[in-house]
CSV table of C-alpha atoms and ligand atoms in Angstrom, one decimal:
chain,number,residue,atom,x,y,z
A,1,MET,CA,-29.1,6.7,3.7
A,2,GLY,CA,-25.4,7.6,4.2
A,3,PHE,CA,-22.6,5.6,5.2
A,4,PRO,CA,-23.5,2.0,7.3
A,5,GLU,CA,-23.0,2.2,10.8
A,6,ASN,CA,-20.4,-0.1,11.2
A,7,PHE,CA,-18.2,1.8,8.0
A,8,LEU,CA,-14.5,1.6,9.0
A,9,TRP,CA,-13.1,4.8,8.8
A,10,GLY,CA,-9.5,5.2,9.5
A,11,GLY,CA,-6.0,5.9,8.6
A,12,ALA,CA,-3.0,3.8,7.0
A,13,MET,CA,0.7,3.5,7.3
A,14,ALA,CA,3.4,1.0,6.5
A,15,ALA,CA,6.1,-0.2,8.8
A,16,ASN,CA,9.1,0.9,6.4
A,17,GLN,CA,7.8,4.3,6.1
A,18,CYS,CA,7.1,5.2,9.6
A,19,GLU,CA,8.5,2.9,12.2
A,20,GLY,CA,12.6,3.4,12.1
A,21,GLY,CA,14.3,1.5,14.8
A,22,ILE,CA,15.9,-0.7,11.9
A,23,PHE,CA,18.6,-1.5,14.0
A,24,GLU,CA,16.6,-2.7,17.2
A,25,GLY,CA,14.6,-5.4,18.8
A,26,GLY,CA,16.9,-8.0,17.1
A,27,ARG,CA,15.4,-6.9,13.2
A,28,GLY,CA,17.3,-7.7,10.1
A,29,LEU,CA,18.1,-5.1,7.0
A,30,ALA,CA,14.8,-5.2,4.4
A,31,ASN,CA,15.0,-4.0,1.0
A,32,VAL,CA,13.1,-0.9,2.3
A,33,ASP,CA,16.0,0.0,4.7
A,34,LEU,CA,18.7,0.2,1.1
A,35,CYS,CA,16.3,2.9,-0.8
A,36,PRO,CA,18.1,6.0,0.0
A,37,SER,CA,16.9,9.6,-0.8
A,38,GLY,CA,18.7,11.5,-3.9
A,39,SER,CA,18.6,11.3,-7.5
A,40,ARG,CA,19.8,7.5,-7.1
A,41,ARG,CA,16.6,6.2,-5.5
A,42,GLN,CA,14.5,5.7,-8.5
A,43,GLU,CA,17.1,3.9,-10.0
A,44,ILE,CA,17.2,1.4,-7.2
A,45,LEU,CA,13.6,1.0,-6.7
A,46,ARG,CA,13.1,-0.2,-10.2
A,47,GLY,CA,15.8,-3.0,-9.3
A,48,HIS,CA,18.6,-1.3,-11.3
A,49,GLY,CA,22.0,-0.7,-9.4
A,50,LYS,CA,21.9,-3.3,-7.0
A,51,ILE,CA,23.2,-2.4,-3.9
A,52,LEU,CA,22.4,-4.3,-0.6
A,53,GLN,CA,24.2,-3.2,2.2
A,54,MET,CA,24.5,0.5,3.6
A,55,GLU,CA,26.7,2.7,1.9
A,56,PRO,CA,28.8,5.4,3.2
A,57,GLY,CA,27.3,9.0,2.3
A,58,CYS,CA,24.1,7.8,1.6
A,59,HIS,CA,20.9,8.8,3.4
A,60,TYR,CA,18.6,6.2,4.1
A,61,PRO,CA,15.5,7.8,5.4
A,62,SER,CA,13.9,4.3,6.3
A,63,ALA,CA,16.4,4.3,9.3
A,64,GLU,CA,14.9,6.5,11.6
A,65,ALA,CA,11.8,7.5,9.6
A,66,ILE,CA,9.0,8.7,12.0
A,67,ASP,CA,10.6,6.9,15.0
A,68,PHE,CA,7.2,5.0,15.5
A,69,TYR,CA,9.0,2.6,17.1
A,70,HIS,CA,9.4,4.7,20.2
A,71,HIS,CA,6.5,7.2,19.9
A,72,PHE,CA,4.0,4.4,19.2
A,73,ARG,CA,1.7,4.8,22.2
A,74,GLU,CA,1.4,8.9,21.8
A,75,ASP,CA,0.7,8.0,18.1
A,76,ILE,CA,-2.3,5.7,18.8
A,77,ARG,CA,-3.1,7.7,21.3
A,78,LEU,CA,-4.0,10.4,18.8
A,79,LEU,CA,-5.5,8.5,16.2
A,80,GLY,CA,-8.0,7.4,19.2
A,81,GLU,CA,-8.4,10.7,19.5
A,82,MET,CA,-9.6,11.1,16.0
A,83,GLY,CA,-12.0,8.8,16.7
A,84,PHE,CA,-10.3,6.2,14.6
A,85,ARG,CA,-12.1,2.7,13.9
A,86,VAL,CA,-9.8,1.3,12.1
A,87,PHE,CA,-5.7,1.6,11.8
A,88,ARG,CA,-4.1,0.1,8.7
A,89,LEU,CA,-0.1,-0.8,9.5
A,90,SER,CA,2.2,-3.0,8.3
A,91,ILE,CA,4.6,-5.8,9.2
A,92,ALA,CA,8.2,-5.3,9.1
A,93,TRP,CA,9.1,-9.0,7.9
A,94,THR,CA,12.7,-8.7,9.2
A,95,ARG,CA,11.3,-7.8,12.8
A,96,ILE,CA,9.8,-11.5,12.9
A,97,PHE,CA,12.3,-13.3,10.6
A,98,PRO,CA,15.4,-11.2,10.5
A,99,LYS,CA,16.8,-13.1,7.8
A,100,GLY,CA,13.7,-14.6,6.4
A,101,ASP,CA,14.4,-18.0,6.5
A,102,GLU,CA,14.8,-19.0,10.2
A,103,GLU,CA,12.7,-21.9,11.5
A,104,LYS,CA,11.7,-19.7,14.6
A,105,PRO,CA,10.5,-16.6,14.9
A,106,ASN,CA,12.0,-13.2,16.7
A,107,GLU,CA,10.1,-13.1,20.1
A,108,GLU,CA,10.5,-9.2,19.8
A,109,GLY,CA,9.3,-8.5,17.0
A,110,LEU,CA,6.3,-10.2,17.8
A,111,ARG,CA,6.3,-8.6,21.2
A,112,PHE,CA,6.3,-5.4,19.5
A,113,TYR,CA,3.2,-5.8,17.0
A,114,ASP,CA,1.6,-7.4,20.7
A,115,GLU,CA,1.8,-4.1,22.2
A,116,ILE,CA,0.9,-2.2,19.4
A,117,PHE,CA,-2.4,-4.0,19.0
A,118,GLU,CA,-3.0,-3.6,22.6
A,119,GLU,CA,-2.7,0.1,22.7
A,120,CYS,CA,-5.1,0.1,19.4
A,121,LYS,CA,-7.7,-2.0,21.6
A,122,LYS,CA,-7.3,0.5,24.4
A,123,TYR,CA,-8.9,3.2,22.1
A,124,GLY,CA,-11.5,1.0,20.4
A,125,ILE,CA,-9.5,0.7,16.8
A,126,GLN,CA,-9.4,-2.6,14.9
A,127,PRO,CA,-6.8,-3.2,13.3
A,128,LEU,CA,-6.2,-4.2,9.3
A,129,VAL,CA,-2.6,-5.4,8.6
A,130,THR,CA,-0.8,-5.6,5.5
A,131,ILE,CA,1.5,-8.4,5.6
A,132,SER,CA,4.0,-7.3,3.2
A,133,HIS,CA,4.1,-3.2,2.7
A,134,PHE,CA,6.9,-3.6,0.2
A,135,ASP,CA,9.0,-5.5,2.5
A,136,CYS,CA,11.4,-8.2,1.6
A,137,PRO,CA,14.7,-9.3,3.7
A,138,VAL,CA,17.9,-8.6,2.0
A,139,TYR,CA,19.0,-12.1,3.1
A,140,LEU,CA,16.4,-13.3,1.3
A,141,ILE,CA,17.4,-11.2,-2.0
A,142,GLU,CA,20.6,-11.9,-1.4
A,143,LYS,CA,20.7,-16.0,-1.2
A,144,TYR,CA,17.5,-16.3,-3.8
A,145,GLY,CA,17.3,-13.3,-5.5
A,146,GLY,CA,13.8,-12.4,-4.2
A,147,TRP,CA,10.8,-13.3,-5.4
A,148,ARG,CA,12.2,-14.6,-8.4
A,149,ASP,CA,12.7,-17.9,-6.0
A,150,ARG,CA,9.8,-20.0,-5.9
A,151,ARG,CA,11.0,-20.5,-2.3
A,152,MET,CA,10.1,-17.2,-1.1
A,153,ILE,CA,6.2,-18.7,-1.2
A,154,ASP,CA,7.3,-20.7,2.0
A,155,PHE,CA,9.5,-18.3,3.8
A,156,TYR,CA,6.3,-15.8,3.2
A,157,LEU,CA,3.5,-18.7,4.6
A,158,ARG,CA,6.0,-18.9,7.1
A,159,LEU,CA,5.7,-15.5,8.4
A,160,CYS,CA,1.6,-15.9,7.5
A,161,ARG,CA,1.7,-18.7,10.0
A,162,VAL,CA,2.9,-16.9,12.9
A,163,LEU,CA,1.0,-13.9,12.1
A,164,PHE,CA,-2.2,-15.8,12.3
A,165,THR,CA,-1.3,-17.5,15.0
A,166,ARG,CA,0.2,-15.3,17.1
A,167,TYR,CA,-2.8,-12.4,16.5
A,168,GLN,CA,-6.0,-14.7,16.5
A,169,ASP,CA,-7.3,-12.6,19.0
A,170,LYS,CA,-6.3,-9.4,17.9
A,171,VAL,CA,-6.6,-9.1,14.2
A,172,THR,CA,-9.3,-10.5,11.9
A,173,LEU,CA,-8.8,-7.7,8.7
A,174,TRP,CA,-5.2,-8.7,6.3
A,175,LEU,CA,-4.0,-7.8,3.1
A,176,THR,CA,-1.7,-10.3,1.7
A,177,PHE,CA,0.6,-7.6,-0.4
A,178,ASN,CA,0.7,-4.0,-0.4
A,179,GLU,CA,-0.2,-2.5,-4.0
A,180,ILE,CA,1.0,-6.0,-5.8
A,181,ASN,CA,0.8,-4.6,-9.2
A,182,MET,CA,3.7,-2.0,-8.0
A,183,ILE,CA,6.0,-5.0,-9.2
A,184,LEU,CA,6.0,-3.7,-12.7
A,185,HIS,CA,6.9,-0.4,-11.8
A,186,ALA,CA,9.1,-0.7,-8.7
A,187,PRO,CA,10.2,-4.0,-8.5
A,188,PHE,CA,13.0,-4.1,-6.1
A,189,MET,CA,10.7,-2.2,-3.8
A,190,GLY,CA,7.8,-5.0,-4.5
A,191,ALA,CA,9.4,-7.6,-5.0
A,192,GLY,CA,13.0,-7.4,-3.8
A,193,LEU,CA,14.2,-7.7,-7.5
A,194,CYS,CA,17.5,-6.7,-8.8
A,195,PHE,CA,17.9,-7.3,-12.3
A,196,ARG,CA,21.2,-9.4,-13.9
A,197,GLU,CA,22.5,-7.9,-17.1
A,198,GLY,CA,21.1,-9.5,-20.4
A,199,GLU,CA,18.0,-11.1,-18.5
A,200,ASN,CA,14.1,-10.6,-19.7
A,201,GLU,CA,13.2,-8.0,-17.0
A,202,GLU,CA,9.4,-8.5,-17.9
A,203,LEU,CA,9.6,-12.4,-17.6
A,204,VAL,CA,11.3,-12.0,-14.2
A,205,LYS,CA,8.5,-9.4,-13.2
A,206,TYR,CA,5.8,-11.8,-14.1
A,207,GLN,CA,7.8,-14.5,-12.3
A,208,ALA,CA,8.0,-13.1,-9.4
A,209,ALA,CA,4.7,-11.8,-9.6
A,210,HIS,CA,3.3,-15.4,-10.1
A,211,HIS,CA,4.7,-16.7,-7.2
A,212,GLU,CA,3.3,-13.6,-4.8
A,213,LEU,CA,0.0,-14.5,-6.2
A,214,VAL,CA,0.1,-18.2,-5.3
A,215,ALA,CA,1.5,-16.9,-2.0
A,216,SER,CA,-1.6,-14.9,-1.4
A,217,ALA,CA,-4.0,-17.4,-2.3
A,218,LEU,CA,-2.4,-19.7,0.0
A,219,ALA,CA,-2.5,-17.4,2.6
A,220,THR,CA,-5.6,-17.0,2.6
A,221,LYS,CA,-6.3,-20.3,2.6
A,222,LEU,CA,-4.1,-20.2,5.9
A,223,ALA,CA,-6.0,-17.4,7.3
A,224,HIS,CA,-9.2,-18.8,7.0
A,225,GLU,CA,-8.3,-22.1,8.8
A,226,ILE,CA,-6.7,-20.7,11.6
A,227,ASN,CA,-9.3,-18.3,12.1
A,228,PRO,CA,-12.5,-18.5,10.2
A,229,LYS,CA,-13.3,-14.9,11.1
A,230,ASN,CA,-10.6,-13.9,9.4
A,231,GLN,CA,-11.3,-11.5,6.0
A,232,VAL,CA,-8.4,-11.1,4.1
A,233,GLY,CA,-8.0,-8.9,1.1
A,234,CYS,CA,-5.6,-8.3,-2.3
A,235,MET,CA,-4.8,-4.5,-2.4
A,236,PHE,CA,-3.5,-2.8,-6.0
A,237,ALA,CA,-2.6,0.4,-6.7
A,238,ALA,CA,-6.0,1.7,-8.3
A,239,GLY,CA,-7.1,4.9,-10.4
A,240,SER,CA,-8.8,4.5,-13.4
A,241,VAL,CA,-7.4,5.0,-17.0
A,242,TYR,CA,-8.9,7.4,-19.0
A,243,PRO,CA,-8.2,7.6,-23.0
A,244,PHE,CA,-6.9,10.9,-24.1
A,245,SER,CA,-9.3,11.4,-26.3
A,246,CYS,CA,-11.8,9.5,-27.9
A,247,ARG,CA,-10.4,7.9,-30.6
A,248,PRO,CA,-10.5,4.1,-30.9
A,249,GLU,CA,-6.6,3.7,-30.8
A,250,ASP,CA,-6.8,6.0,-27.8
A,251,VAL,CA,-9.8,3.9,-25.6
A,252,TRP,CA,-8.0,1.1,-26.5
A,253,GLU,CA,-4.5,2.1,-25.0
A,254,ALA,CA,-6.7,3.0,-22.1
A,255,LEU,CA,-8.2,-0.4,-22.0
A,256,LEU,CA,-4.6,-2.2,-22.4
A,257,LYS,CA,-3.4,-0.2,-19.6
A,258,GLU,CA,-6.2,-0.8,-17.4
A,259,GLN,CA,-5.8,-4.3,-18.0
A,260,GLU,CA,-2.3,-4.7,-16.9
A,261,ASN,CA,-3.5,-3.4,-13.8
A,262,TYR,CA,-6.6,-5.6,-13.0
A,263,PHE,CA,-4.7,-8.5,-14.0
A,264,PHE,CA,-3.3,-9.0,-10.5
A,265,VAL,CA,-7.0,-8.6,-9.2
A,266,ASP,CA,-8.3,-11.2,-11.6
A,267,VAL,CA,-6.1,-13.6,-10.6
A,268,GLN,CA,-6.6,-12.8,-6.6
A,269,SER,CA,-10.4,-12.5,-7.2
A,270,ARG,CA,-11.7,-14.7,-9.9
A,271,GLY,CA,-9.1,-17.0,-9.2
A,272,TYR,CA,-7.3,-17.5,-12.9
A,273,TYR,CA,-5.3,-16.1,-15.4
A,274,PRO,CA,-7.6,-14.0,-17.6
A,275,ALA,CA,-7.3,-15.3,-21.1
A,276,TYR,CA,-5.9,-11.5,-22.2
A,277,ALA,CA,-3.0,-12.1,-20.0
A,278,LYS,CA,-2.3,-15.8,-20.7
A,279,ILE,CA,-2.2,-14.6,-24.7
A,280,ARG,CA,-0.5,-11.7,-24.3
A,281,LEU,CA,2.3,-12.8,-22.2
A,282,GLN,CA,2.5,-15.6,-24.0
A,283,LYS,CA,3.4,-14.4,-27.4
A,284,ARG,CA,5.7,-11.6,-25.5
A,285,GLY,CA,7.5,-14.8,-24.4
A,286,ILE,CA,7.0,-13.5,-20.8
A,287,PHE,CA,4.4,-16.1,-19.3
A,288,PRO,CA,5.6,-17.5,-16.1
A,289,GLN,CA,6.7,-20.9,-15.3
A,290,MET,CA,3.7,-22.5,-13.1
A,291,GLN,CA,4.0,-25.9,-11.4
A,292,THR,CA,0.8,-28.7,-11.5
A,293,GLY,CA,-1.6,-27.4,-9.0
A,294,ASP,CA,-1.2,-23.7,-9.0
A,295,GLU,CA,-4.2,-23.2,-11.2
A,296,GLU,CA,-6.1,-25.2,-8.7
A,297,ILE,CA,-4.8,-23.1,-5.4
A,298,LEU,CA,-5.5,-19.8,-7.6
A,299,LYS,CA,-9.1,-21.2,-8.1
A,300,LYS,CA,-10.1,-22.2,-4.7
A,301,TYR,CA,-8.6,-19.4,-2.6
A,302,PRO,CA,-9.6,-16.2,-3.6
A,303,VAL,CA,-9.5,-13.4,-1.6
A,304,ASP,CA,-12.9,-12.0,0.8
A,305,PHE,CA,-12.6,-8.3,-0.7
A,306,ILE,CA,-10.8,-6.0,-2.8
A,307,SER,CA,-8.4,-3.4,-1.6
A,308,PHE,CA,-6.8,-0.1,-3.3
A,309,SER,CA,-4.6,2.8,-2.6
A,310,TYR,CA,-6.5,5.8,-4.8
A,311,TYR,CA,-4.8,8.8,-5.4
A,312,ASN,CA,-5.3,9.8,-8.9
A,313,SER,CA,-6.7,8.4,-12.1
A,314,ARG,CA,-4.4,8.6,-15.3
A,315,CYS,CA,-4.5,8.9,-18.8
A,316,VAL,CA,-3.3,7.3,-22.1
A,317,SER,CA,-2.7,8.0,-25.8
A,318,ALA,CA,-1.9,6.1,-28.6
A,319,GLY,CA,0.5,8.9,-29.3
A,320,THR,CA,2.8,11.0,-27.6
A,321,GLN,CA,1.7,13.9,-25.4
A,322,GLU,CA,3.0,15.7,-22.8
A,323,MET,CA,3.7,13.9,-19.5
A,324,ALA,CA,2.4,14.1,-15.8
A,325,GLU,CA,3.8,12.2,-12.5
A,326,GLY,CA,1.7,10.0,-10.1
A,327,ASN,CA,2.8,7.2,-8.0
A,328,LEU,CA,5.3,6.0,-9.5
A,329,PHE,CA,2.9,5.6,-13.2
A,330,GLN,CA,3.7,8.1,-15.5
A,331,SER,CA,0.5,9.4,-17.3
A,332,ALA,CA,-0.1,12.1,-20.0
A,333,LYS,CA,-1.3,15.0,-18.7
A,334,ASN,CA,-4.9,15.7,-18.3
A,335,PRO,CA,-6.0,19.2,-19.1
A,336,PHE,CA,-9.3,18.9,-17.2
A,337,VAL,CA,-8.1,18.0,-13.6
A,338,ASN,CA,-5.9,20.1,-11.7
A,339,TYR,CA,-2.4,18.9,-10.4
A,340,SER,CA,-0.3,18.8,-6.6
A,341,ASP,CA,2.7,20.3,-6.0
A,342,TRP,CA,4.6,16.6,-6.7
A,343,GLY,CA,2.7,17.1,-10.1
A,344,TRP,CA,0.3,14.2,-9.2
A,345,PRO,CA,-3.6,14.7,-10.9
A,346,ILE,CA,-6.2,15.6,-8.6
A,347,ASP,CA,-9.4,14.3,-9.6
A,348,PRO,CA,-11.9,13.3,-6.8
A,349,LEU,CA,-14.8,12.0,-9.5
A,350,GLY,CA,-12.3,9.6,-10.2
A,351,LEU,CA,-12.5,7.7,-7.0
A,352,ARG,CA,-16.4,7.5,-7.8
A,353,ILE,CA,-15.6,6.0,-11.3
A,354,THR,CA,-12.9,4.0,-10.0
A,355,LEU,CA,-15.4,2.5,-7.3
A,356,ASN,CA,-17.4,1.8,-10.1
A,357,GLN,CA,-15.4,-0.1,-12.4
A,358,VAL,CA,-13.6,-2.5,-9.6
A,359,TYR,CA,-17.3,-3.0,-8.3
A,360,ASP,CA,-19.0,-4.2,-11.5
A,361,ARG,CA,-15.8,-6.6,-12.3
A,362,TYR,CA,-15.6,-8.3,-9.3
A,363,GLN,CA,-18.9,-7.5,-6.8
A,364,LYS,CA,-16.9,-7.8,-3.8
A,365,PRO,CA,-17.0,-5.8,-0.8
A,366,MET,CA,-14.4,-2.8,-1.3
A,367,PHE,CA,-12.1,-1.3,1.1
A,368,ILE,CA,-10.2,2.1,-0.3
A,369,VAL,CA,-7.1,1.9,2.1
A,370,GLU,CA,-5.2,4.8,0.8
A,371,ASN,CA,-6.0,8.1,-0.4
A,372,GLY,CA,-4.4,11.3,0.8
A,373,LEU,CA,-2.6,14.6,-0.5
A,374,GLY,CA,1.3,14.9,-0.1
A,375,ALA,CA,1.9,18.6,0.4
A,376,GLU,CA,4.4,20.7,2.3
A,377,ASP,CA,3.0,22.4,5.6
A,378,ILE,CA,4.6,25.5,6.6
A,379,PRO,CA,4.2,26.0,10.5
A,380,GLU,CA,2.7,29.5,11.6
A,381,ALA,CA,5.1,31.2,13.8
A,382,ASP,CA,2.9,29.6,17.1
A,383,GLY,CA,3.6,26.2,15.3
A,384,LYS,CA,-0.1,25.9,14.2
A,385,ILE,CA,-0.7,24.2,10.8
A,386,PHE,CA,-3.6,25.5,8.8
A,387,ASP,CA,-3.4,22.7,5.6
A,388,ASP,CA,-7.1,23.9,4.0
A,389,TYR,CA,-5.7,22.0,0.6
A,390,ARG,CA,-5.1,18.7,2.1
A,391,ILE,CA,-8.8,19.5,3.7
A,392,GLU,CA,-10.2,20.4,0.3
A,393,TYR,CA,-9.0,16.9,-1.4
A,394,LEU,CA,-10.3,14.6,1.3
A,395,ARG,CA,-14.1,16.5,1.3
A,396,GLU,CA,-13.7,16.0,-2.6
A,397,HIS,CA,-12.8,12.6,-2.3
A,398,ILE,CA,-14.9,11.4,0.7
A,399,GLN,CA,-18.1,13.3,-1.7
A,400,GLU,CA,-17.3,11.3,-4.4
A,401,MET,CA,-16.9,7.8,-2.5
A,402,LYS,CA,-20.2,8.9,-0.2
A,403,LYS,CA,-21.9,8.9,-4.0
A,404,ALA,CA,-20.7,5.9,-4.9
A,405,VAL,CA,-22.0,4.1,-1.7
A,406,GLU,CA,-25.5,6.5,-1.6
A,407,GLU,CA,-26.3,6.7,-5.3
A,408,ASP,CA,-24.6,3.9,-7.1
A,409,GLY,CA,-24.8,1.2,-4.5
A,410,VAL,CA,-21.1,0.0,-4.3
A,411,GLU,CA,-20.1,-1.8,-1.1
A,412,LEU,CA,-17.6,-0.1,1.0
A,413,MET,CA,-16.3,-1.4,4.2
A,414,GLY,CA,-14.1,1.8,5.1
A,415,TYR,CA,-11.8,4.1,4.0
A,416,THR,CA,-8.4,4.7,5.5
A,417,SER,CA,-6.7,7.8,4.5
A,418,TRP,CA,-2.8,7.7,3.8
A,419,ALA,CA,-1.1,8.6,6.4
A,420,PRO,CA,-2.5,10.1,9.2
A,421,ILE,CA,0.9,10.7,10.4
A,422,ASP,CA,3.3,12.8,8.2
A,423,LEU,CA,5.6,9.8,6.9
A,424,ILE,CA,8.8,9.4,4.9
A,425,SER,CA,7.7,9.3,1.3
A,426,ALA,CA,7.8,5.8,-0.6
A,427,GLY,CA,8.2,7.2,-4.2
A,428,THR,CA,10.9,10.2,-3.1
A,429,GLY,CA,12.3,9.3,0.2
A,430,GLU,CA,11.5,13.0,1.5
A,431,MET,CA,10.2,13.8,4.5
A,432,LYS,CA,8.8,17.2,3.3
A,433,LYS,CA,6.1,15.4,1.2
A,434,ARG,CA,3.7,15.1,4.3
A,435,TYR,CA,0.2,13.5,4.7
A,436,GLY,CA,-0.8,13.7,7.9
A,437,PHE,CA,-3.3,14.8,9.7
A,438,ILE,CA,-0.8,15.1,12.6
A,439,TYR,CA,2.5,17.0,11.9
A,440,VAL,CA,5.9,15.4,12.5
A,441,ASP,CA,8.8,18.0,13.4
A,442,LYS,CA,11.4,16.5,11.3
A,443,GLN,CA,12.9,18.5,8.5
A,444,GLU,CA,14.3,17.4,5.5
A,445,ASP,CA,17.9,17.7,6.7
A,446,GLY,CA,16.7,15.5,9.9
A,447,SER,CA,16.7,18.1,12.5
A,448,GLY,CA,13.8,18.9,15.0
A,449,THR,CA,12.6,17.4,17.8
A,450,ARG,CA,9.8,14.8,16.4
A,451,LYS,CA,7.6,16.5,18.4
A,452,ARG,CA,4.2,15.6,17.2
A,453,THR,CA,1.3,18.4,16.6
A,454,ARG,CA,-2.4,18.3,15.7
A,455,LYS,CA,-2.9,20.2,12.0
A,456,LYS,CA,-6.2,21.6,11.1
A,457,SER,CA,-7.3,18.4,8.9
A,458,PHE,CA,-7.0,16.7,12.4
A,459,TYR,CA,-9.9,18.4,13.8
A,460,TRP,CA,-11.8,18.2,10.6
A,461,TYR,CA,-11.5,14.3,10.3
A,462,GLN,CA,-12.3,14.1,13.6
A,463,LYS,CA,-15.5,15.5,12.8
A,464,VAL,CA,-16.0,13.6,9.9
A,465,ILE,CA,-15.7,10.4,11.8
A,466,GLU,CA,-18.0,11.4,14.6
A,467,THR,CA,-20.8,12.3,12.5
A,468,ASN,CA,-19.9,9.2,10.1
A,469,GLY,CA,-19.0,11.0,7.2
A,470,GLU,CA,-22.4,13.5,7.6
A,471,GLU,CA,-20.4,16.6,8.1
A,472,LEU,CA,-17.8,17.0,5.7
B,501,BG6,C1,1.4,4.5,-2.7
B,501,BG6,C2,2.0,3.4,-1.3
B,501,BG6,O1,2.1,4.0,-3.4
B,501,BG6,O2,1.4,5.3,-2.2
B,501,BG6,C3,2.5,4.0,0.0
B,501,BG6,O3,1.5,2.3,-0.9
B,501,BG6,C4,2.7,5.6,-0.6
B,501,BG6,O4,3.6,3.5,0.5
B,501,BG6,C5,1.5,6.2,-1.2
B,501,BG6,O5,3.8,6.5,0.7
B,501,BG6,C6,2.3,7.8,-1.4
B,501,BG6,O6,3.5,7.7,-2.6
B,501,BG6,P1,4.5,8.6,-1.8
B,501,BG6,O7,5.2,8.3,-3.2
B,501,BG6,O8,4.0,10.2,-2.0
B,501,BG6,O9,4.9,8.2,-0.3
């Protein structure tokens, strides 16, 4: 049986991690530009330690990133060579609205994405566009405090209207917010939130989340109105949460953690705040303020499909356990899985489990829009890169994904690995944490030619796509 003929194989990248060129094309400054690499990064991502301008002595990795801004033709050609059917990319909000609240968009920014989409078309690659991938104009943070302010909904919809109209002949697959649940873990990155002294941070996060949820529903409505062919998805950081043991208390903790994540998708897909969230948020005094009509908006405009990133499963315990890393979420160390060089669990079967759980819960088509291994690649003396560890990680995950499709019957639209070309890490800002099939000669200290080189995994993935996942 295998994957459906029209299965969308490809890869995913985000503007702030690849484009660079942050002072070019009339672009304005965004939150993501102000996340330095090094020890202060974590504090800033989490909304503590506000800096809304570049500080001397700090290194800002997004400023140049991998300079996709100037290399996009060559980069997309390489994706075409791998046989990509889909390329997930995000729009830098401040290329279109440099400040965020202007009436008119910046033509130069719009043209940049026109050119990208035209390039994709040349190679038969369908774009899948994330409207906001950890992206919020700095001006809107200064003036309104980011997503804590309800007026953000209007600015975001202004962006959506421009995108849906301008690109209606070029794009029909959209995601409203990347990893919307990340707002709870990295609120500056997820929603431009900088906390003020003494305020209830949890309340601010859920208020901002509510605004994003309403914005997401209204964006879905708008997308359908402007082009009925548009399909809109939500996107969350997934990964099933395992109980550390079969102790009922551990199982209960795991359930609570799952609900914390599913809350967002429950609202975006089912169209209402689930009972568990209503009660718990109210009890903790952090239920967000709603306006009349919000509930109706959420109800009337659910997403068409569910997308998610999967890097690893998580593990929780009601007691104290040794902890492990993992995509900005900490988790108890699971003794039954291996770990990456960055301490993230490697759990291919967890992907099958997650696919089943998400499908059971929502019964909507799904899209895996991120999955990959961050590792340090050391080129051989002749420049070749043999990244067998990456091939192994991807092979095992794709095998489990295949079983979920073939044997469990989940409905899956496609798979975009993170990330086809090496880029800047969102969590650490490092360049040496590489995910690509394509190596970029840029080193941690900024040296290097920026030359692109095909890794061993490039040819492997090319074959995977060519055989529609039969040859792994
Ligand atoms: C996801 C993000 O959280 O994980 C990406 O959507 C990010 O932007 C990816 O790059 C991998 O995380 P990291 O920290 O290794 O870059």
